[in-house]
Short mmCIF file of C-alpha atoms in Angstrom, two decimals:
data_model
loop_
_atom_site.label_atom_id
_atom_site.label_comp_id
_atom_site.label_asym_id
_atom_site.label_seq_id
_atom_site.Cartn_x
_atom_site.Cartn_y
_atom_site.Cartn_z
CA UNK A 1 2.45 165.42 10.75
CA UNK A 2 2.86 168.68 8.89
CA UNK A 3 6.36 169.89 8.11
CA UNK A 4 8.14 172.65 6.20
CA UNK A 5 11.62 172.41 4.76
CA UNK A 6 13.60 175.47 3.76
CA UNK A 7 16.99 175.82 2.19
CA UNK A 8 19.69 176.45 4.74
CA UNK A 9 21.38 179.78 4.88
CA UNK A 10 22.91 182.13 5.03
CA UNK A 11 22.18 183.24 1.51
CA UNK A 12 24.65 185.95 0.57
CA UNK A 13 23.89 188.22 -2.37
CA UNK A 14 25.00 191.52 -3.82
CA UNK A 15 22.50 194.34 -4.17
CA UNK A 16 20.25 194.01 -7.25
CA UNK A 17 20.84 190.24 -7.52
CA UNK A 18 17.98 187.79 -8.04
CA UNK A 19 16.76 185.92 -4.97
CA UNK A 20 15.25 182.48 -4.62
CA UNK A 21 14.63 180.81 -1.27
CA UNK A 22 13.28 177.29 -1.65
CA UNK A 23 10.46 175.97 0.51
CA UNK A 24 8.71 172.61 0.32
CA UNK A 25 6.04 171.26 2.58
CA UNK A 26 4.30 168.12 3.73
CA UNK A 27 0.69 168.38 4.85
CA UNK A 28 -2.56 166.49 4.78
CA UNK A 29 -5.29 168.34 2.96
CA UNK A 30 -4.88 171.75 1.43
CA UNK A 31 -2.90 174.11 3.64
CA UNK A 32 -2.52 177.86 3.43
CA UNK A 33 1.09 178.89 2.85
CA UNK A 34 2.93 181.90 4.22
CA UNK A 35 6.23 183.71 4.14
CA UNK A 36 7.16 185.70 7.23
CA UNK A 37 10.20 187.96 7.60
CA UNK A 38 12.10 188.76 10.79
CA UNK A 39 14.39 191.79 10.73
CA UNK A 40 17.19 191.92 13.31
CA UNK A 41 15.83 192.46 16.81
CA UNK A 42 12.21 192.46 15.69
CA UNK A 43 9.19 190.16 15.59
CA UNK A 44 7.79 188.29 12.63
CA UNK A 45 6.03 190.23 9.90
CA UNK A 46 3.75 188.64 7.35
CA UNK A 47 5.35 189.07 3.93
CA UNK A 48 2.88 187.26 1.68
CA UNK A 49 0.50 184.32 1.60
CA UNK A 50 -1.40 181.99 -0.73
CA UNK A 51 -4.43 179.96 0.19
CA UNK A 52 -4.95 177.59 -2.74
CA UNK A 53 -3.08 175.89 -5.55
CA UNK A 54 -1.68 178.19 -8.27
CA UNK A 55 -2.31 181.29 -6.17
CA UNK A 56 0.54 183.80 -6.28
CA UNK A 57 1.24 185.89 -3.22
CA UNK A 58 3.17 189.11 -3.67
CA UNK A 59 4.34 192.05 -1.58
CA UNK A 60 7.20 194.57 -1.69
CA UNK A 61 8.62 192.97 -4.85
CA UNK A 62 8.61 189.47 -3.36
CA UNK A 63 6.54 186.70 -4.96
CA UNK A 64 5.73 183.07 -4.26
CA UNK A 65 3.44 180.67 -6.11
CA UNK A 66 1.58 177.81 -4.42
CA UNK A 67 2.56 174.69 -6.39
CA UNK A 68 0.51 171.73 -5.26
CA UNK A 69 2.10 169.30 -7.73
CA UNK A 70 5.57 169.92 -6.32
CA UNK A 71 4.39 170.86 -2.79
CA UNK A 72 6.49 174.01 -3.00
CA UNK A 73 6.20 177.71 -2.22
CA UNK A 74 9.53 179.24 -3.27
CA UNK A 75 10.16 182.90 -2.48
CA UNK A 76 11.58 185.10 -5.26
CA UNK A 77 12.58 188.69 -5.75
CA UNK A 78 14.01 190.13 -8.90
CA UNK A 79 16.39 192.67 -7.36
CA UNK A 80 17.30 192.56 -3.68
CA UNK A 81 18.28 195.55 -1.58
CA UNK A 82 20.49 195.83 1.49
CA UNK A 83 17.33 196.53 3.48
CA UNK A 84 16.04 193.04 2.59
CA UNK A 85 18.66 191.49 4.87
CA UNK A 86 16.64 189.46 7.37
CA UNK A 87 15.56 185.93 8.24
CA UNK A 88 12.76 184.52 6.10
CA UNK A 89 10.41 181.84 7.38
CA UNK A 90 8.14 179.65 5.29
CA UNK A 91 5.08 178.37 7.15
CA UNK A 92 1.85 176.49 6.64
CA UNK A 93 -1.52 176.35 8.31
CA UNK A 94 -3.59 173.29 7.59
CA UNK A 95 -6.93 174.94 8.22
CA UNK A 96 -8.24 178.43 8.60
CA UNK A 97 -7.75 178.92 12.28
CA UNK A 98 -5.08 176.44 13.14
CA UNK A 99 -1.54 176.84 14.28
CA UNK A 100 1.42 177.57 12.03
CA UNK A 101 4.14 175.07 11.28
CA UNK A 102 7.37 176.91 10.46
CA UNK A 103 10.49 176.02 8.58
CA UNK A 104 13.82 176.66 10.30
CA UNK A 105 14.29 180.01 8.59
CA UNK A 106 16.77 181.23 5.98
CA UNK A 107 19.03 184.16 6.70
CA UNK A 108 19.54 186.54 3.79
CA UNK A 109 22.52 188.88 3.76
CA UNK A 110 22.66 191.52 1.03
CA UNK A 111 25.83 193.54 0.56
CA UNK A 112 26.11 196.89 -1.28
CA UNK B 1 3.19 197.69 13.64
CA UNK B 2 1.00 194.58 13.71
CA UNK B 3 -1.31 195.85 16.44
CA UNK B 4 -0.31 193.01 18.78
CA UNK B 5 1.46 194.18 21.91
CA UNK B 6 3.65 192.21 24.28
CA UNK B 7 5.16 193.12 27.61
CA UNK B 8 7.78 193.16 28.87
CA UNK B 9 10.21 193.46 25.98
CA UNK B 10 13.05 191.94 27.96
CA UNK B 11 13.06 189.82 31.10
CA UNK B 12 16.10 188.59 33.00
CA UNK B 13 15.61 186.19 35.86
CA UNK B 14 17.24 183.31 37.70
CA UNK B 15 16.76 179.57 37.53
CA UNK B 16 13.87 178.31 39.61
CA UNK B 17 11.92 181.55 39.34
CA UNK B 18 8.48 182.19 37.83
CA UNK B 19 7.59 184.86 35.26
CA UNK B 20 4.48 186.06 33.46
CA UNK B 21 4.46 187.29 29.89
CA UNK B 22 1.56 189.39 28.66
CA UNK B 23 0.00 189.72 25.22
CA UNK B 24 -2.76 191.98 23.93
CA UNK B 25 -4.19 190.88 20.57
CA UNK B 26 -5.22 193.17 17.74
CA UNK B 27 -8.49 194.94 18.34
CA UNK B 28 -11.34 192.53 17.62
CA UNK B 29 -9.17 189.41 17.32
CA UNK B 30 -10.45 186.49 19.37
CA UNK B 31 -7.64 183.99 18.97
CA UNK B 32 -4.21 184.17 20.61
CA UNK B 33 -1.27 181.87 19.92
CA UNK B 34 2.00 181.55 21.83
CA UNK B 35 5.27 180.51 20.20
CA UNK B 36 8.79 179.96 21.49
CA UNK B 37 11.80 180.81 19.33
CA UNK B 38 15.15 179.38 20.32
CA UNK B 39 18.37 178.78 18.41
CA UNK B 40 18.22 175.01 18.67
CA UNK B 41 14.47 174.39 18.32
CA UNK B 42 13.49 177.20 15.95
CA UNK B 43 9.92 178.49 16.14
CA UNK B 44 7.67 176.15 18.09
CA UNK B 45 3.97 176.48 18.76
CA UNK B 46 3.09 176.33 22.45
CA UNK B 47 -0.65 176.92 22.92
CA UNK B 48 -3.70 178.60 21.41
CA UNK B 49 -6.72 180.24 23.00
CA UNK B 50 -9.93 181.26 21.30
CA UNK B 51 -12.31 183.61 23.08
CA UNK B 52 -11.12 182.47 26.47
CA UNK B 53 -11.01 178.75 25.80
CA UNK B 54 -7.96 176.62 25.16
CA UNK B 55 -8.17 175.39 21.56
CA UNK B 56 -4.87 173.70 20.76
CA UNK B 57 -1.75 172.62 22.55
CA UNK B 58 1.68 172.13 21.07
CA UNK B 59 5.05 171.45 22.65
CA UNK B 60 4.27 173.22 25.89
CA UNK B 61 6.02 172.00 29.01
CA UNK B 62 4.01 171.18 32.13
CA UNK B 63 5.88 173.98 33.92
CA UNK B 64 4.26 176.43 31.49
CA UNK B 65 0.64 177.51 31.48
CA UNK B 66 -1.45 180.18 29.83
CA UNK B 67 -4.85 181.77 29.99
CA UNK B 68 -6.95 184.25 28.08
CA UNK B 69 -9.00 186.77 29.98
CA UNK B 70 -12.47 188.22 29.23
CA UNK B 71 -10.87 191.31 27.69
CA UNK B 72 -9.03 188.85 25.37
CA UNK B 73 -5.52 189.60 26.56
CA UNK B 74 -3.47 186.53 27.34
CA UNK B 75 -0.75 185.64 29.80
CA UNK B 76 1.89 182.94 29.56
CA UNK B 77 3.21 181.74 32.90
CA UNK B 78 6.60 180.05 33.05
CA UNK B 79 7.64 178.46 36.34
CA UNK B 80 10.62 176.60 37.79
CA UNK B 81 12.67 178.23 35.07
CA UNK B 82 15.70 176.48 33.63
CA UNK B 83 18.59 177.80 31.57
CA UNK B 84 17.09 176.14 28.50
CA UNK B 85 13.95 178.25 28.77
CA UNK B 86 15.90 181.28 27.58
CA UNK B 87 14.27 182.22 24.31
CA UNK B 88 12.11 184.72 22.47
CA UNK B 89 8.42 184.25 23.19
CA UNK B 90 5.97 185.53 20.62
CA UNK B 91 2.26 185.82 20.65
CA UNK B 92 0.10 186.16 17.58
CA UNK B 93 -3.58 186.83 17.00
CA UNK B 94 -6.20 186.13 14.36
CA UNK B 95 -9.78 187.30 13.88
CA UNK B 96 -12.93 185.37 14.60
CA UNK B 97 -13.31 182.13 12.66
CA UNK B 98 -15.14 182.75 9.40
CA UNK B 99 -14.01 186.34 9.06
CA UNK B 100 -11.66 187.53 6.38
CA UNK B 101 -8.02 186.70 7.12
CA UNK B 102 -8.97 184.21 9.85
CA UNK B 103 -6.06 182.13 8.57
CA UNK B 104 -3.48 184.90 8.97
CA UNK B 105 -1.58 185.31 12.21
CA UNK B 106 -0.20 188.71 13.16
CA UNK B 107 2.74 188.61 15.53
CA UNK B 108 3.76 190.81 18.40
CA UNK B 109 7.34 192.05 18.87
CA UNK B 110 8.16 189.30 21.35
CA UNK B 111 9.52 189.03 24.87
CA UNK B 112 13.15 188.03 25.22
CA UNK B 113 13.57 185.87 28.31
CA UNK B 114 17.04 185.30 29.72
CA UNK B 115 17.41 182.79 32.54
CA UNK B 116 20.71 183.06 34.42
#
């Protein structure tokens, strides 16, 4: 079945540091890939998505590129802020209207 | 604000009891999904409805059931509650199949269930 593997956290960074959160997936076919973010005490918010190979999703300074050859969708940001502290979930959907398979989430802690 | 609403925000109840969680999808969205988030299991898909019909089932216990009503809101019913059912329950919605962003799920703020 489908699966998503994320690097374990917490990831602890100082403000303005570079962020990478690794995500790899296993799926049959050509899934859509997503990053969701969950701030403390809140629900999940869509951060970015990519629907086909080599697509780059971007939002709020975060980027991720759909790499079919390495089955990866790593999240990056050039300069993190304290307000980016949250849990980040990588997810896939194996067809347009199907359910999401989530990774276990990676907690990011950014200190001033 | 995603446009998906869930009530109640918090629910505290006792083992053996039954509760109902409510979800209203974004305006115009036909599909509703329910997920359970717990510390040990992470985010797990429970069940999906599309325009009133059950479309997909995930790791949903037999003690749990759901339905989607003609106005498209959905309810998740949890019965014979156990301590292990304590979790955050999210619903999400997507537009009609074939429309733009039909692959993107928008999540509500969740209902935190505590079973004592």
